Amino acid sequence: MTPEQIARVEKIRDLIADEPDVREVSMFGGRSMMVNERMIVSALKDGGLLVRVDAEQHDKLLERPGAMQAEMGKGRDMGPGWIEVSADVIADDQQLSDSVEIPMVHNRQVTSK
């Protein structure tokens, strides 16, 4: 992992430390955080995040600064519910916290069903 990825992963760990079921796995070219056996975010090599969100809120969330449609390779959209957040936006701790909380809300909704 790059130093930027390591720092980002440590901050994400702190943000989700109180969750009861957390584990980390390497996937999507980054370090992914799983809560309740569902991925919430992946810290990417470029310092950005891949986040798993509610597909029904996908288009609205794409309007946020630094948000873009996630791709699985050039030109291959991952589909609704997968968004990348640029590294420059989440360099701010509050923006990082918000970018982790949004997929956590989705995670809690799908886990409680």
Short mmCIF file of N, CA and C in Angstrom, two decimals:
data_model
loop_
_atom_site.label_atom_id
_atom_site.label_comp_id
_atom_site.label_asym_id
_atom_site.label_seq_id
_atom_site.Cartn_x
_atom_site.Cartn_y
_atom_site.Cartn_z
N MET A 1 0.84 -1.18 0.00
CA MET A 1 0.00 0.00 0.00
C MET A 1 0.88 1.24 0.00
N THR A 2 0.37 2.29 -0.59
CA THR A 2 1.09 3.55 -0.61
C THR A 2 0.97 4.22 0.76
N PRO A 3 1.88 5.12 1.10
CA PRO A 3 1.75 5.84 2.38
C PRO A 3 0.41 6.56 2.51
N GLU A 4 -0.09 7.11 1.40
CA GLU A 4 -1.39 7.79 1.43
C GLU A 4 -2.52 6.81 1.75
N GLN A 5 -2.46 5.62 1.16
CA GLN A 5 -3.46 4.58 1.45
C GLN A 5 -3.41 4.17 2.91
N ILE A 6 -2.20 3.98 3.42
CA ILE A 6 -2.05 3.56 4.82
C ILE A 6 -2.66 4.59 5.76
N ALA A 7 -2.36 5.87 5.50
CA ALA A 7 -2.91 6.93 6.35
C ALA A 7 -4.43 6.97 6.25
N ARG A 8 -4.97 6.80 5.04
CA ARG A 8 -6.42 6.84 4.84
C ARG A 8 -7.08 5.66 5.55
N VAL A 9 -6.49 4.47 5.43
CA VAL A 9 -7.03 3.28 6.09
C VAL A 9 -7.05 3.46 7.60
N GLU A 10 -5.99 4.02 8.16
CA GLU A 10 -5.96 4.25 9.61
C GLU A 10 -7.07 5.20 10.05
N LYS A 11 -7.32 6.24 9.28
CA LYS A 11 -8.41 7.17 9.62
C LYS A 11 -9.77 6.48 9.51
N ILE A 12 -9.93 5.66 8.48
CA ILE A 12 -11.20 4.94 8.32
C ILE A 12 -11.40 3.96 9.47
N ARG A 13 -10.34 3.27 9.86
CA ARG A 13 -10.43 2.36 11.02
C ARG A 13 -10.96 3.10 12.24
N ASP A 14 -10.42 4.29 12.48
CA ASP A 14 -10.87 5.08 13.62
C ASP A 14 -12.36 5.43 13.51
N LEU A 15 -12.80 5.75 12.29
CA LEU A 15 -14.20 6.15 12.09
C LEU A 15 -15.18 5.00 12.31
N ILE A 16 -14.75 3.77 12.07
CA ILE A 16 -15.67 2.63 12.20
C ILE A 16 -15.31 1.73 13.38
N ALA A 17 -14.47 2.21 14.25
CA ALA A 17 -13.98 1.40 15.38
C ALA A 17 -15.10 0.88 16.28
N ASP A 18 -16.20 1.59 16.38
CA ASP A 18 -17.29 1.18 17.26
C ASP A 18 -18.26 0.20 16.62
N GLU A 19 -18.06 -0.10 15.35
CA GLU A 19 -18.95 -1.06 14.68
C GLU A 19 -18.64 -2.47 15.19
N PRO A 20 -19.66 -3.31 15.37
CA PRO A 20 -19.44 -4.63 15.99
C PRO A 20 -18.75 -5.66 15.09
N ASP A 21 -18.92 -5.59 13.79
CA ASP A 21 -18.39 -6.63 12.90
C ASP A 21 -17.63 -5.97 11.76
N VAL A 22 -16.32 -5.79 11.95
CA VAL A 22 -15.47 -5.10 10.96
C VAL A 22 -14.33 -6.02 10.57
N ARG A 23 -14.03 -6.04 9.28
CA ARG A 23 -12.83 -6.72 8.82
C ARG A 23 -12.33 -6.01 7.57
N GLU A 24 -11.09 -6.27 7.22
CA GLU A 24 -10.46 -5.65 6.06
C GLU A 24 -10.06 -6.72 5.07
N VAL A 25 -10.21 -6.40 3.79
CA VAL A 25 -9.79 -7.31 2.73
C VAL A 25 -9.17 -6.48 1.60
N SER A 26 -8.29 -7.10 0.86
CA SER A 26 -7.72 -6.46 -0.32
C SER A 26 -8.61 -6.78 -1.51
N MET A 27 -9.19 -5.75 -2.11
CA MET A 27 -9.99 -5.92 -3.32
C MET A 27 -10.19 -4.57 -3.99
N PHE A 28 -10.59 -4.58 -5.23
CA PHE A 28 -10.78 -3.37 -6.02
C PHE A 28 -9.51 -2.52 -6.08
N GLY A 29 -8.36 -3.15 -6.00
CA GLY A 29 -7.11 -2.43 -6.07
C GLY A 29 -6.81 -1.58 -4.85
N GLY A 30 -7.45 -1.90 -3.75
CA GLY A 30 -7.24 -1.13 -2.53
C GLY A 30 -7.49 -1.97 -1.30
N ARG A 31 -7.58 -1.29 -0.19
CA ARG A 31 -7.88 -1.94 1.09
C ARG A 31 -9.33 -1.65 1.41
N SER A 32 -10.15 -2.69 1.40
CA SER A 32 -11.59 -2.53 1.58
C SER A 32 -11.99 -2.81 3.02
N MET A 33 -12.91 -2.02 3.50
CA MET A 33 -13.45 -2.17 4.84
C MET A 33 -14.83 -2.79 4.74
N MET A 34 -14.98 -3.90 5.43
CA MET A 34 -16.24 -4.63 5.46
C MET A 34 -16.88 -4.43 6.84
N VAL A 35 -18.15 -4.10 6.84
CA VAL A 35 -18.92 -3.99 8.07
C VAL A 35 -20.14 -4.88 7.89
N ASN A 36 -20.36 -5.78 8.85
CA ASN A 36 -21.47 -6.74 8.74
C ASN A 36 -21.38 -7.53 7.44
N GLU A 37 -20.14 -7.89 7.07
CA GLU A 37 -19.86 -8.69 5.87
C GLU A 37 -20.23 -7.99 4.57
N ARG A 38 -20.35 -6.67 4.58
CA ARG A 38 -20.64 -5.90 3.37
C ARG A 38 -19.61 -4.77 3.25
N MET A 39 -19.09 -4.60 2.04
CA MET A 39 -18.10 -3.54 1.85
C MET A 39 -18.75 -2.17 1.99
N ILE A 40 -18.09 -1.29 2.72
CA ILE A 40 -18.56 0.09 2.79
C ILE A 40 -17.66 1.00 1.96
N VAL A 41 -16.34 0.85 2.10
CA VAL A 41 -15.40 1.68 1.35
C VAL A 41 -14.14 0.88 1.03
N SER A 42 -13.45 1.34 0.00
CA SER A 42 -12.14 0.81 -0.32
C SER A 42 -11.20 1.99 -0.51
N ALA A 43 -10.10 2.00 0.22
CA ALA A 43 -9.08 3.04 0.07
C ALA A 43 -8.25 2.69 -1.16
N LEU A 44 -8.33 3.52 -2.19
CA LEU A 44 -7.69 3.24 -3.46
C LEU A 44 -6.24 3.73 -3.48
N LYS A 45 -5.46 3.20 -4.41
CA LYS A 45 -4.04 3.55 -4.50
C LYS A 45 -3.80 5.04 -4.73
N ASP A 46 -4.72 5.71 -5.42
CA ASP A 46 -4.54 7.13 -5.70
C ASP A 46 -4.96 8.03 -4.53
N GLY A 47 -5.36 7.42 -3.42
CA GLY A 47 -5.77 8.19 -2.25
C GLY A 47 -7.26 8.44 -2.16
N GLY A 48 -7.98 8.13 -3.22
CA GLY A 48 -9.43 8.29 -3.22
C GLY A 48 -10.12 7.10 -2.57
N LEU A 49 -11.44 7.14 -2.61
CA LEU A 49 -12.25 6.06 -2.04
C LEU A 49 -13.22 5.52 -3.07
N LEU A 50 -13.47 4.25 -2.99
CA LEU A 50 -14.58 3.62 -3.67
C LEU A 50 -15.61 3.38 -2.58
N VAL A 51 -16.83 3.91 -2.76
CA VAL A 51 -17.84 3.75 -1.72
C VAL A 51 -19.06 3.02 -2.26
N ARG A 52 -19.67 2.23 -1.39
CA ARG A 52 -20.88 1.48 -1.72
C ARG A 52 -22.05 2.21 -1.09
N VAL A 53 -22.96 2.70 -1.94
CA VAL A 53 -24.07 3.53 -1.48
C VAL A 53 -25.40 2.95 -1.96
N ASP A 54 -26.46 3.51 -1.44
CA ASP A 54 -27.80 3.14 -1.86
C ASP A 54 -27.98 3.51 -3.34
N ALA A 55 -28.30 2.54 -4.17
CA ALA A 55 -28.45 2.78 -5.61
C ALA A 55 -29.52 3.83 -5.90
N GLU A 56 -30.52 3.93 -5.04
CA GLU A 56 -31.58 4.91 -5.25
C GLU A 56 -31.10 6.34 -5.01
N GLN A 57 -30.00 6.51 -4.28
CA GLN A 57 -29.44 7.83 -4.03
C GLN A 57 -28.21 8.12 -4.89
N HIS A 58 -27.88 7.19 -5.74
CA HIS A 58 -26.67 7.27 -6.56
C HIS A 58 -26.54 8.60 -7.30
N ASP A 59 -27.54 8.96 -8.09
CA ASP A 59 -27.46 10.17 -8.91
C ASP A 59 -27.31 11.42 -8.05
N LYS A 60 -28.04 11.48 -6.95
CA LYS A 60 -27.93 12.63 -6.05
C LYS A 60 -26.52 12.71 -5.45
N LEU A 61 -25.96 11.58 -5.06
CA LEU A 61 -24.62 11.57 -4.46
C LEU A 61 -23.54 11.91 -5.48
N LEU A 62 -23.78 11.66 -6.75
CA LEU A 62 -22.82 12.04 -7.78
C LEU A 62 -22.68 13.55 -7.90
N GLU A 63 -23.64 14.30 -7.39
CA GLU A 63 -23.59 15.76 -7.42
C GLU A 63 -22.64 16.34 -6.38
N ARG A 64 -22.20 15.52 -5.43
CA ARG A 64 -21.29 15.99 -4.38
C ARG A 64 -19.91 16.28 -4.98
N PRO A 65 -19.20 17.25 -4.42
CA PRO A 65 -17.86 17.56 -4.93
C PRO A 65 -16.95 16.33 -4.90
N GLY A 66 -16.22 16.12 -5.99
CA GLY A 66 -15.26 15.03 -6.06
C GLY A 66 -15.85 13.66 -6.31
N ALA A 67 -17.16 13.56 -6.43
CA ALA A 67 -17.81 12.26 -6.66
C ALA A 67 -17.90 11.98 -8.15
N MET A 68 -17.65 10.72 -8.51
CA MET A 68 -17.76 10.31 -9.91
C MET A 68 -18.21 8.86 -9.98
N GLN A 69 -18.77 8.50 -11.10
CA GLN A 69 -19.19 7.12 -11.33
C GLN A 69 -17.97 6.21 -11.24
N ALA A 70 -18.07 5.17 -10.44
CA ALA A 70 -16.97 4.21 -10.31
C ALA A 70 -16.91 3.35 -11.57
N GLU A 71 -15.69 3.04 -11.96
CA GLU A 71 -15.46 2.19 -13.12
C GLU A 71 -14.63 0.98 -12.73
N MET A 72 -14.93 -0.14 -13.36
CA MET A 72 -14.13 -1.36 -13.21
C MET A 72 -13.33 -1.48 -14.50
N GLY A 73 -12.28 -0.70 -14.58
CA GLY A 73 -11.52 -0.60 -15.81
C GLY A 73 -12.06 0.55 -16.64
N LYS A 74 -11.23 1.05 -17.53
CA LYS A 74 -11.58 2.22 -18.33
C LYS A 74 -12.86 2.00 -19.14
N GLY A 75 -13.84 2.87 -18.88
CA GLY A 75 -15.08 2.85 -19.65
C GLY A 75 -16.08 1.78 -19.25
N ARG A 76 -15.83 1.08 -18.15
CA ARG A 76 -16.75 0.02 -17.70
C ARG A 76 -17.36 0.43 -16.36
N ASP A 77 -18.49 1.11 -16.39
CA ASP A 77 -19.17 1.55 -15.17
C ASP A 77 -19.50 0.37 -14.27
N MET A 78 -19.34 0.59 -12.98
CA MET A 78 -19.70 -0.44 -12.00
C MET A 78 -21.19 -0.46 -11.72
N GLY A 79 -21.90 0.55 -12.18
CA GLY A 79 -23.34 0.58 -12.01
C GLY A 79 -23.77 1.42 -10.81
N PRO A 80 -25.08 1.60 -10.66
CA PRO A 80 -25.60 2.39 -9.54
C PRO A 80 -25.21 1.79 -8.20
N GLY A 81 -24.85 2.64 -7.28
CA GLY A 81 -24.47 2.20 -5.94
C GLY A 81 -22.97 2.16 -5.73
N TRP A 82 -22.19 2.43 -6.78
CA TRP A 82 -20.73 2.43 -6.69
C TRP A 82 -20.22 3.80 -7.14
N ILE A 83 -19.58 4.52 -6.22
CA ILE A 83 -19.09 5.87 -6.48
C ILE A 83 -17.65 5.98 -6.02
N GLU A 84 -16.86 6.70 -6.79
CA GLU A 84 -15.51 7.04 -6.37
C GLU A 84 -15.51 8.48 -5.87
N VAL A 85 -14.74 8.72 -4.82
CA VAL A 85 -14.58 10.06 -4.27
C VAL A 85 -13.10 10.40 -4.39
N SER A 86 -12.80 11.55 -5.00
CA SER A 86 -11.42 11.92 -5.27
C SER A 86 -10.64 12.21 -3.99
N ALA A 87 -9.34 11.95 -4.07
CA ALA A 87 -8.45 12.11 -2.92
C ALA A 87 -8.42 13.54 -2.40
N ASP A 88 -8.47 14.53 -3.30
CA ASP A 88 -8.37 15.91 -2.83
C ASP A 88 -9.56 16.32 -1.98
N VAL A 89 -10.73 15.76 -2.25
CA VAL A 89 -11.93 16.09 -1.47
C VAL A 89 -11.83 15.48 -0.07
N ILE A 90 -11.39 14.25 0.03
CA ILE A 90 -11.38 13.58 1.33
C ILE A 90 -10.09 13.83 2.12
N ALA A 91 -9.24 14.73 1.62
CA ALA A 91 -8.07 15.14 2.40
C ALA A 91 -8.52 15.86 3.66
N ASP A 92 -9.70 16.46 3.60
CA ASP A 92 -10.32 17.12 4.75
C ASP A 92 -10.98 16.04 5.61
N ASP A 93 -10.65 16.02 6.91
CA ASP A 93 -11.17 14.96 7.80
C ASP A 93 -12.69 14.92 7.85
N GLN A 94 -13.35 16.08 7.79
CA GLN A 94 -14.81 16.10 7.83
C GLN A 94 -15.39 15.48 6.56
N GLN A 95 -14.79 15.78 5.42
CA GLN A 95 -15.25 15.18 4.17
C GLN A 95 -15.02 13.67 4.16
N LEU A 96 -13.90 13.24 4.72
CA LEU A 96 -13.65 11.80 4.83
C LEU A 96 -14.70 11.15 5.71
N SER A 97 -14.98 11.77 6.85
CA SER A 97 -15.99 11.25 7.76
C SER A 97 -17.35 11.14 7.06
N ASP A 98 -17.73 12.18 6.32
CA ASP A 98 -19.00 12.16 5.58
C ASP A 98 -18.99 11.05 4.53
N SER A 99 -17.84 10.86 3.87
CA SER A 99 -17.74 9.87 2.81
C SER A 99 -17.75 8.44 3.35
N VAL A 100 -17.50 8.27 4.62
CA VAL A 100 -17.62 6.95 5.26
C VAL A 100 -19.01 6.79 5.86
N GLU A 101 -19.58 7.84 6.38
CA GLU A 101 -20.91 7.75 7.01
C GLU A 101 -22.00 7.43 5.99
N ILE A 102 -21.91 7.97 4.79
CA ILE A 102 -22.94 7.71 3.77
C ILE A 102 -23.05 6.20 3.47
N PRO A 103 -21.95 5.50 3.20
CA PRO A 103 -22.11 4.05 3.00
C PRO A 103 -22.47 3.30 4.28
N MET A 104 -22.11 3.83 5.45
CA MET A 104 -22.51 3.19 6.70
C MET A 104 -24.02 3.25 6.88
N VAL A 105 -24.64 4.36 6.50
CA VAL A 105 -26.10 4.46 6.57
C VAL A 105 -26.73 3.39 5.68
N HIS A 106 -26.21 3.25 4.48
CA HIS A 106 -26.72 2.22 3.55
C HIS A 106 -26.49 0.82 4.15
N ASN A 107 -25.31 0.60 4.71
CA ASN A 107 -25.00 -0.69 5.31
C ASN A 107 -25.97 -1.04 6.43
N ARG A 108 -26.27 -0.08 7.27
CA ARG A 108 -27.21 -0.33 8.37
C ARG A 108 -28.61 -0.65 7.84
N GLN A 109 -29.01 0.03 6.76
CA GLN A 109 -30.34 -0.22 6.19
C GLN A 109 -30.45 -1.62 5.62
N VAL A 110 -29.45 -2.05 4.86
CA VAL A 110 -29.54 -3.37 4.24
C VAL A 110 -29.29 -4.48 5.24
N THR A 111 -28.54 -4.20 6.29
CA THR A 111 -28.29 -5.21 7.31
C THR A 111 -29.50 -5.44 8.21
N SER A 112 -30.29 -4.39 8.41
CA SER A 112 -31.44 -4.50 9.31
C SER A 112 -32.65 -5.17 8.64
N LYS A 113 -32.58 -5.42 7.35
CA LYS A 113 -33.71 -6.04 6.64
C LYS A 113 -33.76 -7.52 6.87
#
